[in-house]
Tab-separated table of C-alpha atoms in Angstrom:
chain	number	residue	atom	x	y	z
N	130	UNK	CA	-5.132	17.969	4.405
N	131	UNK	CA	-8.468	16.821	3.053
N	132	UNK	CA	-8.580	13.121	3.889
N	133	UNK	CA	-11.662	12.733	1.712
N	134	UNK	CA	-9.381	13.085	-1.301
N	135	UNK	CA	-7.739	9.742	-0.636
N	136	UNK	CA	-9.185	6.366	-1.460
N	137	UNK	CA	-6.178	4.068	-1.417
N	138	UNK	CA	-2.638	4.283	-0.184
N	139	UNK	CA	-1.421	3.636	-3.707
N	140	UNK	CA	-3.736	6.166	-5.291
N	141	UNK	CA	-4.345	9.875	-4.998
N	142	UNK	CA	-7.029	11.610	-6.946
N	143	UNK	CA	-6.470	15.089	-8.278
N	144	UNK	CA	-7.541	17.680	-5.742
N	145	UNK	CA	-10.267	20.072	-6.663
N	146	UNK	CA	-9.243	23.340	-8.216
N	147	UNK	CA	-7.577	25.657	-5.741
N	148	UNK	CA	-6.991	22.998	-3.100
N	149	UNK	CA	-3.566	22.050	-1.821
N	150	UNK	CA	-1.961	18.647	-1.541
N	151	UNK	CA	-0.328	17.402	1.633
N	152	UNK	CA	3.381	17.106	0.864
N	153	UNK	CA	4.260	14.551	3.553
N	154	UNK	CA	1.860	11.798	2.448
N	155	UNK	CA	2.726	12.515	-1.187
N	156	UNK	CA	6.419	12.119	-0.407
N	157	UNK	CA	5.886	8.779	1.327
N	158	UNK	CA	3.557	7.566	-1.420
N	159	UNK	CA	6.037	8.453	-4.156
N	160	UNK	CA	8.824	6.717	-2.234
N	161	UNK	CA	6.628	3.650	-1.714
N	162	UNK	CA	5.793	3.158	-5.391
N	163	UNK	CA	9.451	3.618	-6.365
N	164	UNK	CA	10.414	0.978	-3.795
N	165	UNK	CA	7.872	-1.474	-5.202
N	166	UNK	CA	9.043	-0.823	-8.763
N	167	UNK	CA	12.640	-1.366	-7.656
N	168	UNK	CA	11.717	-4.666	-6.032
N	169	UNK	CA	10.197	-5.925	-9.290
N	170	UNK	CA	12.954	-4.504	-11.484
N	171	UNK	CA	14.652	-7.314	-13.456
N	172	UNK	CA	18.151	-8.100	-12.286
N	173	UNK	CA	19.950	-6.913	-15.487
N	174	UNK	CA	18.416	-3.444	-15.043
N	175	UNK	CA	19.551	-2.976	-11.426
N	176	UNK	CA	22.381	-0.538	-11.975
N	177	UNK	CA	24.400	1.866	-9.850
N	178	UNK	CA	23.444	1.653	-6.180
N	179	UNK	CA	20.191	-0.195	-6.891
N	180	UNK	CA	21.566	-3.682	-6.109
N	181	UNK	CA	22.570	-2.432	-2.641
N	182	UNK	CA	19.062	-1.186	-1.746
N	183	UNK	CA	16.987	-3.614	-3.822
N	184	UNK	CA	16.582	-6.021	-0.883
N	185	UNK	CA	14.216	-3.611	0.899
N	186	UNK	CA	12.085	-2.591	-2.064
N	187	UNK	CA	9.257	-4.940	-1.065
N	188	UNK	CA	8.689	-2.824	2.064
N	189	UNK	CA	7.105	-0.158	-0.129
N	190	UNK	CA	3.830	-2.060	0.203
N	191	UNK	CA	3.977	-1.660	3.977
N	192	UNK	CA	4.413	2.091	3.532
N	193	UNK	CA	1.220	2.023	1.462
N	194	UNK	CA	-0.580	0.112	4.222
N	195	UNK	CA	0.309	2.690	6.883
N	196	UNK	CA	-0.800	5.520	4.603
N	197	UNK	CA	-4.048	3.760	3.799
N	198	UNK	CA	-4.793	3.094	7.462
N	199	UNK	CA	-4.156	6.729	8.336
N	200	UNK	CA	-6.007	8.335	5.434
N	201	UNK	CA	-9.059	6.098	5.335
N	202	UNK	CA	-9.216	5.747	9.111
N	203	UNK	CA	-8.941	9.517	9.413
N	204	UNK	CA	-11.720	10.038	6.906
N	205	UNK	CA	-14.072	7.754	8.819
N	206	UNK	CA	-13.147	9.070	12.263
N	207	UNK	CA	-13.519	12.693	11.200
N	208	UNK	CA	-17.227	12.015	10.591
N	209	UNK	CA	-17.590	10.066	13.820
N	210	UNK	CA	-15.923	12.878	15.784
N	211	UNK	CA	-18.543	15.287	14.411
N	212	UNK	CA	-21.347	12.950	15.453
N	213	UNK	CA	-22.252	12.128	11.843
N	214	UNK	CA	-21.702	8.375	12.014
N	215	UNK	CA	-20.693	6.502	8.862
N	216	UNK	CA	-22.440	6.911	5.520
N	217	UNK	CA	-21.842	3.346	4.317
N	218	UNK	CA	-23.325	3.787	0.847
N	219	UNK	CA	-21.268	6.907	0.169
N	220	UNK	CA	-18.072	5.364	1.566
N	221	UNK	CA	-18.305	2.097	-0.344
N	222	UNK	CA	-19.350	3.772	-3.602
N	223	UNK	CA	-16.422	6.178	-3.415
N	224	UNK	CA	-14.026	3.294	-2.841
N	225	UNK	CA	-15.543	1.389	-5.764
N	226	UNK	CA	-15.288	4.328	-8.170
N	227	UNK	CA	-11.710	4.935	-7.055
N	228	UNK	CA	-10.281	1.435	-7.067
N	229	UNK	CA	-12.281	-0.800	-9.389
N	230	UNK	CA	-12.137	0.861	-12.859
N	231	UNK	CA	-8.347	0.840	-13.282
N	232	UNK	CA	-8.063	-2.553	-11.574
N	233	UNK	CA	-10.670	-4.126	-13.846
N	234	UNK	CA	-9.055	-2.682	-16.983
N	235	UNK	CA	-5.673	-4.163	-16.066
N	236	UNK	CA	-7.248	-7.486	-15.056
N	237	UNK	CA	-9.069	-7.637	-18.412
N	238	UNK	CA	-5.838	-6.981	-20.285
N	239	UNK	CA	-4.126	-9.761	-18.336
N	240	UNK	CA	-6.921	-12.146	-19.286
N	241	UNK	CA	-6.966	-11.172	-22.979
N	242	UNK	CA	-3.242	-10.605	-23.634
N	243	UNK	CA	-1.199	-13.593	-22.425
N	244	UNK	CA	2.039	-11.840	-23.435
N	245	UNK	CA	1.539	-9.524	-20.454
N	246	UNK	CA	1.656	-12.355	-17.954
N	247	UNK	CA	4.822	-12.412	-15.893
N	248	UNK	CA	4.057	-15.760	-14.218
N	249	UNK	CA	3.746	-19.306	-15.454
N	250	UNK	CA	0.026	-19.350	-14.846
N	251	UNK	CA	-2.794	-17.118	-13.651
N	252	UNK	CA	-5.482	-17.684	-11.060
N	253	UNK	CA	-9.083	-17.702	-12.333
N	254	UNK	CA	-10.739	-14.315	-12.707
N	255	UNK	CA	-13.181	-14.904	-9.835
N	256	UNK	CA	-10.277	-14.978	-7.375
N	257	UNK	CA	-9.342	-11.439	-8.422
N	258	UNK	CA	-12.947	-10.228	-8.592
N	259	UNK	CA	-13.616	-11.415	-5.027
N	260	UNK	CA	-10.261	-10.060	-3.819
N	261	UNK	CA	-9.362	-13.483	-2.471
N	262	UNK	CA	-6.396	-14.211	-4.736
N	263	UNK	CA	-3.999	-13.576	-1.839
N	264	UNK	CA	-5.372	-16.557	0.082
N	265	UNK	CA	-3.018	-19.528	-0.332
N	266	UNK	CA	-1.337	-17.855	-3.297
N	267	UNK	CA	1.480	-19.921	-4.804
N	268	UNK	CA	3.628	-17.305	-6.512
N	269	UNK	CA	5.693	-19.951	-8.259
N	270	UNK	CA	2.751	-21.760	-9.860
N	271	UNK	CA	0.419	-18.771	-10.411
N	272	UNK	CA	2.481	-15.610	-10.195
N	273	UNK	CA	0.662	-13.556	-12.820
N	274	UNK	CA	-0.712	-10.271	-11.434
N	275	UNK	CA	0.481	-11.341	-7.994
N	276	UNK	CA	0.916	-7.676	-7.071
N	277	UNK	CA	-2.884	-7.518	-6.670
N	278	UNK	CA	-2.444	-9.250	-3.301
N	279	UNK	CA	-2.023	-5.923	-1.517
N	280	UNK	CA	-5.254	-4.613	-3.059
N	281	UNK	CA	-6.995	-7.659	-1.594
N	282	UNK	CA	-5.719	-6.725	1.869
N	283	UNK	CA	-6.883	-3.133	1.441
N	284	UNK	CA	-10.291	-4.037	0.028
N	285	UNK	CA	-11.158	-6.096	3.099
N	286	UNK	CA	-9.866	-3.257	5.256
N	287	UNK	CA	-12.260	-0.915	3.437
N	288	UNK	CA	-15.070	-3.395	3.985
N	289	UNK	CA	-14.512	-3.941	7.710
N	290	UNK	CA	-13.011	-0.677	9.000
N	291	UNK	CA	-16.299	1.310	8.950
N	292	UNK	CA	-18.098	-1.501	10.800
N	293	UNK	CA	-15.401	-1.799	13.488
N	294	UNK	CA	-15.095	1.953	14.025
N	295	UNK	CA	-18.862	2.342	14.221
N	296	UNK	CA	-19.063	-0.484	16.772
N	297	UNK	CA	-16.406	1.249	18.898
N	298	UNK	CA	-18.077	4.652	18.711
N	299	UNK	CA	-18.908	6.042	22.123
N	300	UNK	CA	-17.099	3.295	24.009
N	301	UNK	CA	-14.321	3.939	26.514
N	302	UNK	CA	-10.927	4.680	25.042
N	303	UNK	CA	-9.431	1.552	26.565
N	304	UNK	CA	-11.848	-0.651	24.604
N	305	UNK	CA	-10.529	0.613	21.282
N	306	UNK	CA	-6.934	0.315	22.474
N	307	UNK	CA	-7.614	-3.231	23.678
N	308	UNK	CA	-9.051	-4.206	20.284
N	309	UNK	CA	-6.061	-2.647	18.504
N	310	UNK	CA	-3.629	-4.380	20.852
N	311	UNK	CA	-5.347	-7.727	20.319
N	312	UNK	CA	-5.111	-7.366	16.539
N	313	UNK	CA	-1.446	-6.346	16.686
N	314	UNK	CA	-0.306	-8.990	19.180
N	315	UNK	CA	-2.533	-11.597	17.580
N	316	UNK	CA	-0.933	-11.005	14.200
N	317	UNK	CA	2.549	-11.332	15.678
N	318	UNK	CA	1.588	-14.514	17.515
N	319	UNK	CA	-0.009	-16.002	14.404
N	320	UNK	CA	3.073	-15.338	12.263
N	321	UNK	CA	5.312	-16.776	14.993
N	322	UNK	CA	3.223	-19.943	15.194
N	323	UNK	CA	3.069	-20.371	11.422
N	324	UNK	CA	6.834	-19.972	11.216
N	325	UNK	CA	7.595	-22.391	14.064
N	326	UNK	CA	5.195	-24.996	12.668
N	327	UNK	CA	7.435	-25.335	9.586
N	328	UNK	CA	10.618	-23.222	9.828
N	329	UNK	CA	12.211	-24.511	6.615
N	330	UNK	CA	9.439	-23.740	4.150
N	331	UNK	CA	10.224	-23.188	0.448
N	332	UNK	CA	9.895	-19.482	-0.390
N	333	UNK	CA	6.620	-19.863	-2.283
N	334	UNK	CA	4.982	-21.756	0.591
N	335	UNK	CA	6.341	-19.209	3.087
N	336	UNK	CA	4.880	-16.372	1.044
N	337	UNK	CA	1.525	-18.154	0.789
N	338	UNK	CA	1.314	-18.562	4.572
N	339	UNK	CA	3.154	-15.595	6.107
N	340	UNK	CA	3.263	-12.815	3.524
N	341	UNK	CA	0.216	-12.622	1.267
N	342	UNK	CA	-2.818	-13.441	3.479
N	343	UNK	CA	-4.871	-10.557	4.834
N	344	UNK	CA	-4.880	-11.909	8.402
N	345	UNK	CA	-1.071	-11.699	8.746
N	346	UNK	CA	-0.659	-8.243	7.178
N	347	UNK	CA	-2.766	-5.914	9.339
N	348	UNK	CA	0.133	-4.244	11.190
N	349	UNK	CA	0.587	-1.274	8.864
N	350	UNK	CA	-3.118	-0.602	8.437
N	351	UNK	CA	-3.691	-0.789	12.186
N	352	UNK	CA	-0.839	1.574	13.084
N	353	UNK	CA	-2.041	4.014	10.451
N	354	UNK	CA	-5.533	3.922	11.984
N	355	UNK	CA	-4.089	4.480	15.469
N	356	UNK	CA	-2.185	7.530	14.219
N	357	UNK	CA	-5.396	8.873	12.705
N	358	UNK	CA	-7.260	8.233	15.972
N	359	UNK	CA	-4.700	10.152	17.985
N	360	UNK	CA	-4.681	13.112	15.634
N	361	UNK	CA	-8.495	13.137	15.369
N	362	UNK	CA	-9.585	12.627	18.980
N	363	UNK	CA	-6.510	13.771	20.959
N	364	UNK	CA	-4.769	16.409	18.811
N	365	UNK	CA	-3.537	18.480	21.755
N	366	UNK	CA	-2.052	15.448	23.481
N	367	UNK	CA	-0.392	14.381	20.229
N	368	UNK	CA	1.099	17.846	19.783
N	369	UNK	CA	2.367	17.832	23.362
N	370	UNK	CA	3.732	14.304	23.604
N	371	UNK	CA	4.697	13.640	19.991
N	372	UNK	CA	6.013	16.846	18.396
N	373	UNK	CA	7.534	16.656	14.930
N	374	UNK	CA	11.132	16.415	16.153
N	375	UNK	CA	10.314	13.533	18.536
N	376	UNK	CA	8.310	11.668	15.877
N	377	UNK	CA	11.126	12.111	13.364
N	378	UNK	CA	13.839	10.976	15.769
N	379	UNK	CA	11.787	8.066	17.063
N	380	UNK	CA	10.815	7.046	13.539
N	381	UNK	CA	14.415	6.990	12.350
N	382	UNK	CA	15.634	5.025	15.388
N	383	UNK	CA	12.852	2.446	15.095
N	384	UNK	CA	13.389	2.257	11.324
N	385	UNK	CA	17.049	1.385	11.898
N	386	UNK	CA	15.992	-1.287	14.385
N	387	UNK	CA	13.373	-2.669	12.001
N	388	UNK	CA	15.888	-2.971	9.170
N	389	UNK	CA	18.313	-4.763	11.494
N	390	UNK	CA	15.573	-7.269	12.320
N	391	UNK	CA	14.411	-7.638	8.718
N	392	UNK	CA	17.986	-7.702	7.324
N	393	UNK	CA	18.412	-8.139	3.568
N	394	UNK	CA	16.410	-11.353	3.340
N	395	UNK	CA	13.669	-10.075	1.086
N	396	UNK	CA	10.092	-10.849	2.184
N	397	UNK	CA	10.864	-14.480	3.174
N	398	UNK	CA	11.993	-13.551	6.693
N	399	UNK	CA	13.437	-15.512	9.597
N	400	UNK	CA	11.547	-15.925	12.870
N	401	UNK	CA	12.447	-12.522	14.321
N	402	UNK	CA	11.698	-10.732	11.057
N	403	UNK	CA	8.381	-12.496	10.511
N	404	UNK	CA	7.255	-11.858	14.097
N	405	UNK	CA	8.539	-8.350	14.829
N	406	UNK	CA	9.656	-6.888	11.504
N	407	UNK	CA	6.256	-5.769	10.200
N	408	UNK	CA	5.061	-3.915	13.327
N	409	UNK	CA	8.449	-2.280	13.883
N	410	UNK	CA	8.693	-1.044	10.306
N	411	UNK	CA	5.070	0.090	10.273
N	412	UNK	CA	5.526	1.967	13.561
N	413	UNK	CA	8.545	3.742	12.087
N	414	UNK	CA	6.546	4.765	9.010
N	415	UNK	CA	3.640	5.958	11.170
N	416	UNK	CA	5.993	8.144	13.220
N	417	UNK	CA	7.643	9.572	10.098
N	418	UNK	CA	4.209	10.262	8.644
N	419	UNK	CA	3.212	12.074	11.840
N	420	UNK	CA	6.393	14.151	11.699
N	421	UNK	CA	5.755	15.048	8.057
N	422	UNK	CA	2.204	16.181	8.813
N	423	UNK	CA	3.410	18.514	11.553
N	424	UNK	CA	6.230	19.757	9.330
N	425	UNK	CA	3.878	20.497	6.427
N	426	UNK	CA	4.492	24.297	6.417
N	427	UNK	CA	8.236	23.691	6.163
N	428	UNK	CA	7.889	20.935	3.560
N	429	UNK	CA	5.888	23.267	1.331
N	430	UNK	CA	8.941	25.513	1.089
N	431	UNK	CA	11.236	22.667	-0.017
N	432	UNK	CA	11.434	22.047	-3.776
N	433	UNK	CA	10.469	18.426	-4.424
N	434	UNK	CA	10.152	18.138	-8.200
N	435	UNK	CA	8.148	15.184	-9.453
N	436	UNK	CA	6.890	14.060	-6.039
N	437	UNK	CA	3.281	15.174	-6.514
N	438	UNK	CA	3.196	13.683	-10.015
N	439	UNK	CA	4.539	10.328	-8.828
N	440	UNK	CA	2.079	10.305	-5.942
N	441	UNK	CA	-0.800	11.043	-8.303
N	442	UNK	CA	0.259	8.218	-10.625
N	443	UNK	CA	1.153	5.770	-7.862
N	444	UNK	CA	-1.948	3.596	-8.206
N	445	UNK	CA	-1.631	3.307	-11.981
N	446	UNK	CA	2.115	2.707	-11.685
N	447	UNK	CA	1.493	-0.023	-9.148
N	448	UNK	CA	-0.943	-1.761	-11.487
N	449	UNK	CA	1.023	-1.534	-14.739
N	450	UNK	CA	4.735	-1.684	-13.946
N	451	UNK	CA	5.018	-5.485	-13.865
N	452	UNK	CA	3.135	-6.227	-17.119
N	453	UNK	CA	5.016	-3.394	-18.834
N	454	UNK	CA	8.334	-4.942	-17.821
N	455	UNK	CA	7.106	-8.277	-19.198
N	456	UNK	CA	6.026	-6.722	-22.507
N	457	UNK	CA	9.364	-4.918	-22.887
N	458	UNK	CA	11.174	-8.221	-22.510
N	459	UNK	CA	8.810	-10.021	-24.893
N	460	UNK	CA	9.175	-7.362	-27.601
N	461	UNK	CA	12.916	-6.695	-27.379
N	462	UNK	CA	14.325	-9.901	-25.919
N	463	UNK	CA	16.135	-10.434	-22.639
N	464	UNK	CA	19.575	-9.920	-24.185
N	465	UNK	CA	18.807	-6.310	-25.150
N	466	UNK	CA	17.568	-5.358	-21.703
N	467	UNK	CA	20.572	-4.774	-19.478
N	468	UNK	CA	22.278	-1.867	-17.760
N	469	UNK	CA	21.218	1.762	-17.837
N	470	UNK	CA	19.366	1.485	-21.187
N	471	UNK	CA	17.166	-1.234	-19.683
N	472	UNK	CA	16.545	0.811	-16.560
N	473	UNK	CA	15.584	3.841	-18.648
N	474	UNK	CA	13.338	1.761	-20.919
N	475	UNK	CA	11.522	0.095	-18.041
N	476	UNK	CA	11.028	3.393	-16.227
N	477	UNK	CA	9.806	5.296	-19.282
N	478	UNK	CA	7.420	2.628	-20.550
N	479	UNK	CA	5.942	2.146	-17.076
N	480	UNK	CA	5.448	5.897	-16.770
N	481	UNK	CA	3.773	6.137	-20.194
N	482	UNK	CA	1.455	3.231	-19.412
N	483	UNK	CA	0.591	4.732	-16.025
N	484	UNK	CA	-0.170	8.109	-17.593
N	485	UNK	CA	-2.477	6.428	-20.101
N	486	UNK	CA	-4.311	4.440	-17.414
N	487	UNK	CA	-4.620	7.478	-15.165
N	488	UNK	CA	-5.941	9.853	-17.814
N	489	UNK	CA	-8.088	7.380	-19.746
N	490	UNK	CA	-9.593	5.463	-16.822
N	491	UNK	CA	-8.921	6.881	-13.363
N	492	UNK	CA	-9.769	10.522	-13.949
N	493	UNK	CA	-12.931	9.990	-16.025
N	494	UNK	CA	-14.372	7.664	-13.391
N	495	UNK	CA	-13.478	10.090	-10.612
N	496	UNK	CA	-15.317	12.812	-12.509
N	497	UNK	CA	-18.283	10.465	-12.948
N	498	UNK	CA	-18.205	9.638	-9.252
N	499	UNK	CA	-18.278	13.288	-8.309
N	500	UNK	CA	-21.288	13.859	-10.559
N	501	UNK	CA	-23.150	10.792	-9.302
N	502	UNK	CA	-22.440	11.395	-5.616
N	503	UNK	CA	-22.575	15.185	-5.957
N	504	UNK	CA	-19.364	15.806	-4.076
């Protein structure tokens, strides 16, 4: 897998001609965006088995975080392992070309077309442009384009990860593990304290304190980075101590435990879920990702129609699915949007909008990036 092809967990750029995609990450990415779309699916359109699994759709974002930590961390550590250091200008420019064009187009549409807005109000543009809209975000008062909160978390990860990894370069292994442990345990302790300080918070206040902020959502990114570190610097040890079958079995067992802790509460969790749910779920995803990477030759022989396409469109789908749902309702009325027809309409219009954003914005800017940076 060419980790340089990935710039965000929710986005995959088209590989160069003749190159091959990694099936495992694509499979997880496609699943993650479908989970997020399910979570935001209006109640009348939740048909069939969807109401039974809807409660866990919000966890798709945490799948994205693990993928982003692994792919971006792996990209940076691959250079460090070769003694090349970090090319900050190249790294940050590639992230900017990958993330900003589609994001800015959707943000502009939100600002110019009020009909797209799914919330009562919208934060000022500077909060989105500085990727700080997830700080003290009241989803009830200003819920428009609230899905950008996860991009805020990732953007600060992109900003800080190269600096941290460069600072740890050449140091003893235990130093890096100590830093990772401090971040993981510190996040758990912070969420526990915030919960115990006010255990009966309204959902919007809970989300503003324990769900959206960057400093309480580092678990998935960190565990993804740790997986990348193991596979980059200790590949033989990883192959010996964490073969595909062990990673798969461990991932499934821990996933079952994580879901028992998280329950069907949605993102407003109880004390155990808020403290332990994120790291347990993220660890399960990291193990399943590791298993999928080792099982890549087998996965390539399994027909998985639509997975690569969904993975390729995942970033655009993530950006447009909520405003598309809002526009569908505004144009056709709430009464007409129920059952399977509503589900089909929402899915098709989101897919069309994502295709347009991908082909009209994402791909041209990726081509421009490759020309400018001479990839």
